[in-house]
Amino acid sequence: MAMLRARLKSGKAAVDEFNALISISRKADTRVNAWQLHEEMKKHKISGNRSTFAALLSCYAENGDVARASRTLDEMKSEGYEARLIEYSLVLKACIKSKEGELALKHFRNMISEGISPDIIAFNSVIASISKSGDVDKAHELLQLLMQQEENLGYDSFAPVLVQLLDKGRFSDAAELVERMKERNLYPDEAYFKCLISNYSKVNRVEDAERTLKEMIFRGYKPTVRTLTAMLNAYARVSRVTSYSLRLAP
């Protein structure tokens, strides 16, 4: 940085030098440094190029700095650079990390209005952002739209919505979504079973938790201490302290 400042004083600093430093800053939680480097560029009237904005967006996306990511995208457009799918994807990544569902949806709509066709990764990013922000109905609606457009979806498209449905106690909606997944030859993973057992236990639905535990073990997944503790707490609450070995016996 000291060498760069010396070159700035001599008027020899080039945009590529700034781009390299900004890219390096992405490897750690140094978003402020990236922002400072960009401000230094503007101070010395060194115009950024597409690589500059890409490096900045990568840094902000990595650290979940959605405010600066959004401003950088706007600045890039004002400098005459057309935003592409890759730049929007980086902003959406920042939205996921900061749980900014509404902002993710706004960028997603802007992307479509600018004629950019979202890929599955972009769809998944928006669904995950909206789910994490708590608006599971909107995320579910967007997932259904994606299901209509894409045949080859992976489990990652469904997982955020499933988790939120379970956390909100909407077990029938989650079960319906699992059936839709099975139609696509997609099946719940270990995390789903743990989440389902945990949420059944929270509302004292011990029979359902037991059934899910048996299915989980049948599919080759090993329950954790945390999962079993959740069930024990449920048993205690309904005065049904029973041996797991008896419950799980064939």
Short mmCIF file of C-alpha atoms in Angstrom, two decimals:
data_model
loop_
_atom_site.label_atom_id
_atom_site.label_comp_id
_atom_site.label_asym_id
_atom_site.label_seq_id
_atom_site.Cartn_x
_atom_site.Cartn_y
_atom_site.Cartn_z
CA MET A 1 0.00 0.00 0.00
CA ALA A 2 2.91 2.33 0.78
CA MET A 3 4.35 1.71 -2.67
CA LEU A 4 0.98 2.46 -4.21
CA ARG A 5 0.76 5.76 -2.33
CA ALA A 6 4.21 6.69 -3.63
CA ARG A 7 3.12 5.92 -7.18
CA LEU A 8 -0.03 7.97 -6.63
CA LYS A 9 2.09 10.98 -5.71
CA SER A 10 4.17 10.53 -8.82
CA GLY A 11 1.05 10.14 -10.94
CA LYS A 12 2.09 6.69 -12.15
CA ALA A 13 -0.50 4.52 -10.39
CA ALA A 14 -2.69 2.55 -12.77
CA VAL A 15 -6.15 1.06 -12.42
CA ASP A 16 -4.75 -2.48 -12.69
CA GLU A 17 -2.75 -1.96 -9.51
CA PHE A 18 -5.89 -0.98 -7.62
CA ASN A 19 -7.79 -3.92 -9.10
CA ALA A 20 -5.12 -6.33 -7.87
CA LEU A 21 -5.24 -4.92 -4.33
CA ILE A 22 -9.04 -4.99 -4.24
CA SER A 23 -8.99 -8.64 -5.35
CA ILE A 24 -6.52 -9.50 -2.60
CA SER A 25 -8.74 -7.83 -0.01
CA ARG A 26 -11.55 -10.23 -0.91
CA LYS A 27 -9.70 -13.09 0.75
CA ALA A 28 -10.29 -11.72 4.24
CA ASP A 29 -12.88 -9.61 6.02
CA THR A 30 -11.42 -6.43 4.56
CA ARG A 31 -14.41 -4.87 2.84
CA VAL A 32 -13.51 -1.50 4.37
CA ASN A 33 -10.09 -1.69 2.72
CA ALA A 34 -11.72 -2.45 -0.63
CA TRP A 35 -14.03 0.52 -0.18
CA GLN A 36 -11.10 2.73 0.84
CA LEU A 37 -9.13 1.66 -2.21
CA HIS A 38 -12.05 2.57 -4.42
CA GLU A 39 -12.40 5.94 -2.72
CA GLU A 40 -8.67 6.51 -3.22
CA MET A 41 -9.12 5.83 -6.92
CA LYS A 42 -11.89 8.39 -7.20
CA LYS A 43 -9.89 10.90 -5.18
CA HIS A 44 -7.05 10.70 -7.69
CA LYS A 45 -9.46 10.64 -10.64
CA ILE A 46 -8.51 7.11 -11.66
CA SER A 47 -11.51 5.65 -13.45
CA GLY A 48 -12.41 2.10 -12.61
CA ASN A 49 -13.12 -0.48 -15.29
CA ARG A 50 -15.29 -3.60 -15.36
CA SER A 51 -12.60 -5.55 -13.50
CA THR A 52 -12.65 -2.94 -10.73
CA PHE A 53 -16.39 -3.33 -10.19
CA ALA A 54 -16.17 -7.14 -10.42
CA ALA A 55 -13.46 -7.18 -7.73
CA LEU A 56 -15.46 -4.85 -5.48
CA LEU A 57 -18.66 -6.87 -5.89
CA SER A 58 -16.79 -10.11 -5.14
CA CYS A 59 -15.41 -8.60 -1.95
CA TYR A 60 -18.76 -7.26 -0.75
CA ALA A 61 -20.57 -10.49 -1.68
CA GLU A 62 -18.05 -12.57 0.25
CA ASN A 63 -18.61 -10.46 3.36
CA GLY A 64 -22.37 -9.96 3.02
CA ASP A 65 -22.03 -6.18 2.64
CA VAL A 66 -25.23 -5.78 0.67
CA ALA A 67 -25.37 -1.98 1.00
CA ARG A 68 -22.00 -1.45 -0.68
CA ALA A 69 -22.68 -4.22 -3.19
CA SER A 70 -25.89 -2.47 -4.25
CA ARG A 71 -24.19 0.92 -4.48
CA THR A 72 -21.34 -0.55 -6.49
CA LEU A 73 -23.78 -2.13 -8.96
CA ASP A 74 -25.54 1.23 -9.40
CA GLU A 75 -22.22 3.03 -9.83
CA MET A 76 -21.10 0.49 -12.41
CA LYS A 77 -24.23 1.16 -14.44
CA SER A 78 -23.79 4.93 -14.14
CA GLU A 79 -20.25 4.53 -15.51
CA GLY A 80 -21.72 2.99 -18.64
CA TYR A 81 -21.10 -0.68 -17.90
CA GLU A 82 -24.05 -2.94 -18.56
CA ALA A 83 -24.76 -5.25 -15.65
CA ARG A 84 -24.59 -8.94 -16.50
CA LEU A 85 -25.79 -12.07 -14.78
CA ILE A 86 -22.46 -12.52 -12.99
CA GLU A 87 -22.63 -9.07 -11.36
CA TYR A 88 -26.23 -9.55 -10.27
CA SER A 89 -25.36 -12.99 -8.91
CA LEU A 90 -22.69 -11.43 -6.68
CA VAL A 91 -25.17 -8.88 -5.33
CA LEU A 92 -27.68 -11.68 -4.67
CA LYS A 93 -24.97 -13.60 -2.81
CA ALA A 94 -24.52 -10.58 -0.53
CA CYS A 95 -28.30 -10.53 0.02
CA ILE A 96 -28.24 -14.17 1.18
CA LYS A 97 -25.53 -13.51 3.75
CA SER A 98 -27.29 -10.41 5.09
CA LYS A 99 -30.79 -12.03 4.96
CA GLU A 100 -32.13 -9.17 2.82
CA GLY A 101 -35.01 -10.94 1.09
CA GLU A 102 -36.84 -7.85 -0.17
CA LEU A 103 -33.67 -6.35 -1.60
CA ALA A 104 -32.81 -9.65 -3.28
CA LEU A 105 -36.24 -9.71 -4.91
CA LYS A 106 -35.80 -6.10 -6.04
CA HIS A 107 -32.47 -6.88 -7.73
CA PHE A 108 -33.97 -10.03 -9.22
CA ARG A 109 -36.81 -8.06 -10.78
CA ASN A 110 -34.41 -5.40 -12.04
CA MET A 111 -32.31 -8.10 -13.64
CA ILE A 112 -35.30 -9.51 -15.50
CA SER A 113 -36.51 -6.04 -16.56
CA GLU A 114 -33.06 -5.40 -18.06
CA GLY A 115 -33.43 -8.48 -20.24
CA ILE A 116 -31.15 -10.76 -18.22
CA SER A 117 -32.43 -14.32 -17.96
CA PRO A 118 -31.83 -15.68 -14.44
CA ASP A 119 -30.21 -19.08 -14.12
CA ILE A 120 -30.92 -21.65 -11.41
CA ILE A 121 -28.19 -20.17 -9.20
CA ALA A 122 -29.84 -16.74 -9.32
CA PHE A 123 -33.25 -18.25 -8.55
CA ASN A 124 -31.79 -20.25 -5.66
CA SER A 125 -30.09 -17.14 -4.28
CA VAL A 126 -33.34 -15.18 -4.21
CA ILE A 127 -35.30 -18.09 -2.74
CA ALA A 128 -32.67 -18.54 -0.01
CA SER A 129 -32.58 -14.80 0.76
CA ILE A 130 -36.35 -14.50 1.04
CA SER A 131 -36.58 -17.70 3.11
CA LYS A 132 -33.92 -16.52 5.56
CA SER A 133 -35.69 -13.19 5.92
CA GLY A 134 -38.78 -15.11 7.09
CA ASP A 135 -41.17 -14.59 4.16
CA VAL A 136 -41.65 -18.26 3.40
CA ASP A 137 -44.84 -17.72 1.36
CA LYS A 138 -43.06 -15.46 -1.11
CA ALA A 139 -40.13 -17.87 -1.28
CA HIS A 140 -42.53 -20.77 -1.84
CA GLU A 141 -44.26 -18.84 -4.63
CA LEU A 142 -40.93 -18.16 -6.34
CA LEU A 143 -39.93 -21.81 -5.98
CA GLN A 144 -43.15 -22.89 -7.67
CA LEU A 145 -42.37 -20.52 -10.55
CA LEU A 146 -38.92 -22.06 -10.86
CA MET A 147 -40.42 -25.56 -10.81
CA GLN A 148 -42.61 -24.62 -13.78
CA GLN A 149 -39.61 -23.39 -15.76
CA GLU A 150 -36.95 -25.94 -14.84
CA GLU A 151 -37.09 -29.72 -14.87
CA ASN A 152 -33.59 -30.41 -13.56
CA LEU A 153 -33.68 -28.82 -10.13
CA GLY A 154 -31.44 -29.93 -7.29
CA TYR A 155 -32.18 -30.27 -3.60
CA ASP A 156 -30.61 -26.86 -2.98
CA SER A 157 -33.61 -25.20 -4.62
CA PHE A 158 -36.04 -26.76 -2.13
CA ALA A 159 -34.02 -26.87 1.10
CA PRO A 160 -34.40 -23.21 2.26
CA VAL A 161 -38.19 -23.29 1.83
CA LEU A 162 -38.49 -26.68 3.53
CA VAL A 163 -36.55 -25.51 6.57
CA GLN A 164 -38.65 -22.38 6.96
CA LEU A 165 -41.92 -24.30 6.57
CA LEU A 166 -40.83 -26.70 9.31
CA ASP A 167 -39.61 -23.91 11.59
CA LYS A 168 -43.02 -22.26 11.26
CA GLY A 169 -44.78 -25.54 12.10
CA ARG A 170 -46.32 -25.89 8.64
CA PHE A 171 -45.75 -29.62 8.48
CA SER A 172 -48.44 -30.44 5.92
CA ASP A 173 -47.07 -27.81 3.50
CA ALA A 174 -43.57 -29.23 3.99
CA ALA A 175 -44.83 -32.77 3.39
CA GLU A 176 -46.57 -31.65 0.21
CA LEU A 177 -43.37 -30.05 -1.02
CA VAL A 178 -41.44 -33.25 -0.26
CA GLU A 179 -43.91 -35.17 -2.42
CA ARG A 180 -43.30 -32.71 -5.26
CA MET A 181 -39.59 -33.31 -4.80
CA LYS A 182 -40.01 -37.07 -4.97
CA GLU A 183 -41.76 -36.67 -8.31
CA ARG A 184 -38.41 -35.28 -9.49
CA ASN A 185 -36.45 -38.11 -7.84
CA LEU A 186 -35.23 -35.78 -5.10
CA TYR A 187 -35.33 -37.01 -1.51
CA PRO A 188 -34.83 -35.31 1.87
CA ASP A 189 -31.33 -35.28 3.29
CA GLU A 190 -30.09 -35.79 6.84
CA ALA A 191 -30.53 -32.10 7.74
CA TYR A 192 -34.22 -32.28 6.79
CA PHE A 193 -34.90 -35.23 9.11
CA LYS A 194 -33.11 -33.52 11.99
CA CYS A 195 -35.06 -30.31 11.42
CA LEU A 196 -38.36 -32.20 11.19
CA ILE A 197 -37.72 -34.16 14.41
CA SER A 198 -36.67 -30.98 16.22
CA ASN A 199 -39.80 -29.11 15.20
CA TYR A 200 -42.11 -32.04 15.94
CA SER A 201 -40.51 -32.23 19.39
CA LYS A 202 -41.05 -28.50 20.00
CA VAL A 203 -44.80 -28.95 19.68
CA ASN A 204 -44.84 -32.27 21.57
CA ARG A 205 -45.79 -34.38 18.54
CA VAL A 206 -43.78 -37.30 19.88
CA GLU A 207 -45.43 -39.99 17.73
CA ASP A 208 -44.54 -38.08 14.58
CA ALA A 209 -41.01 -37.46 15.89
CA GLU A 210 -40.61 -41.20 16.60
CA ARG A 211 -41.86 -42.14 13.13
CA THR A 212 -39.48 -39.64 11.53
CA LEU A 213 -36.57 -40.90 13.63
CA LYS A 214 -37.20 -44.47 12.49
CA GLU A 215 -37.32 -43.37 8.86
CA MET A 216 -34.14 -41.38 9.35
CA ILE A 217 -32.31 -44.42 10.73
CA PHE A 218 -33.77 -46.64 7.99
CA ARG A 219 -32.28 -44.32 5.38
CA GLY A 220 -28.87 -44.66 6.96
CA TYR A 221 -28.68 -41.35 8.83
CA LYS A 222 -27.41 -41.35 12.40
CA PRO A 223 -29.29 -39.13 14.88
CA THR A 224 -27.18 -36.66 16.81
CA VAL A 225 -27.21 -36.05 20.55
CA ARG A 226 -29.03 -32.79 19.87
CA THR A 227 -31.78 -34.59 17.94
CA LEU A 228 -32.26 -37.20 20.66
CA THR A 229 -32.20 -34.54 23.37
CA ALA A 230 -35.01 -32.66 21.62
CA MET A 231 -37.09 -35.83 21.66
CA LEU A 232 -36.31 -36.53 25.33
CA ASN A 233 -37.45 -33.03 26.21
CA ALA A 234 -40.69 -33.65 24.36
CA TYR A 235 -41.21 -36.93 26.23
CA ALA A 236 -40.62 -35.16 29.51
CA ARG A 237 -43.14 -32.45 28.67
CA VAL A 238 -45.89 -34.95 27.97
CA SER A 239 -44.88 -37.27 30.84
CA ARG A 240 -43.84 -40.07 28.53
CA VAL A 241 -40.29 -40.81 29.62
CA THR A 242 -39.82 -44.05 27.66
CA SER A 243 -36.69 -45.90 26.62
CA TYR A 244 -35.58 -45.12 23.07
CA SER A 245 -34.43 -48.68 22.68
CA LEU A 246 -37.99 -49.86 23.23
CA ARG A 247 -39.45 -47.25 20.92
CA LEU A 248 -37.01 -48.09 18.13
CA ALA A 249 -37.20 -51.84 18.50
CA PRO A 250 -38.50 -53.63 15.40
#
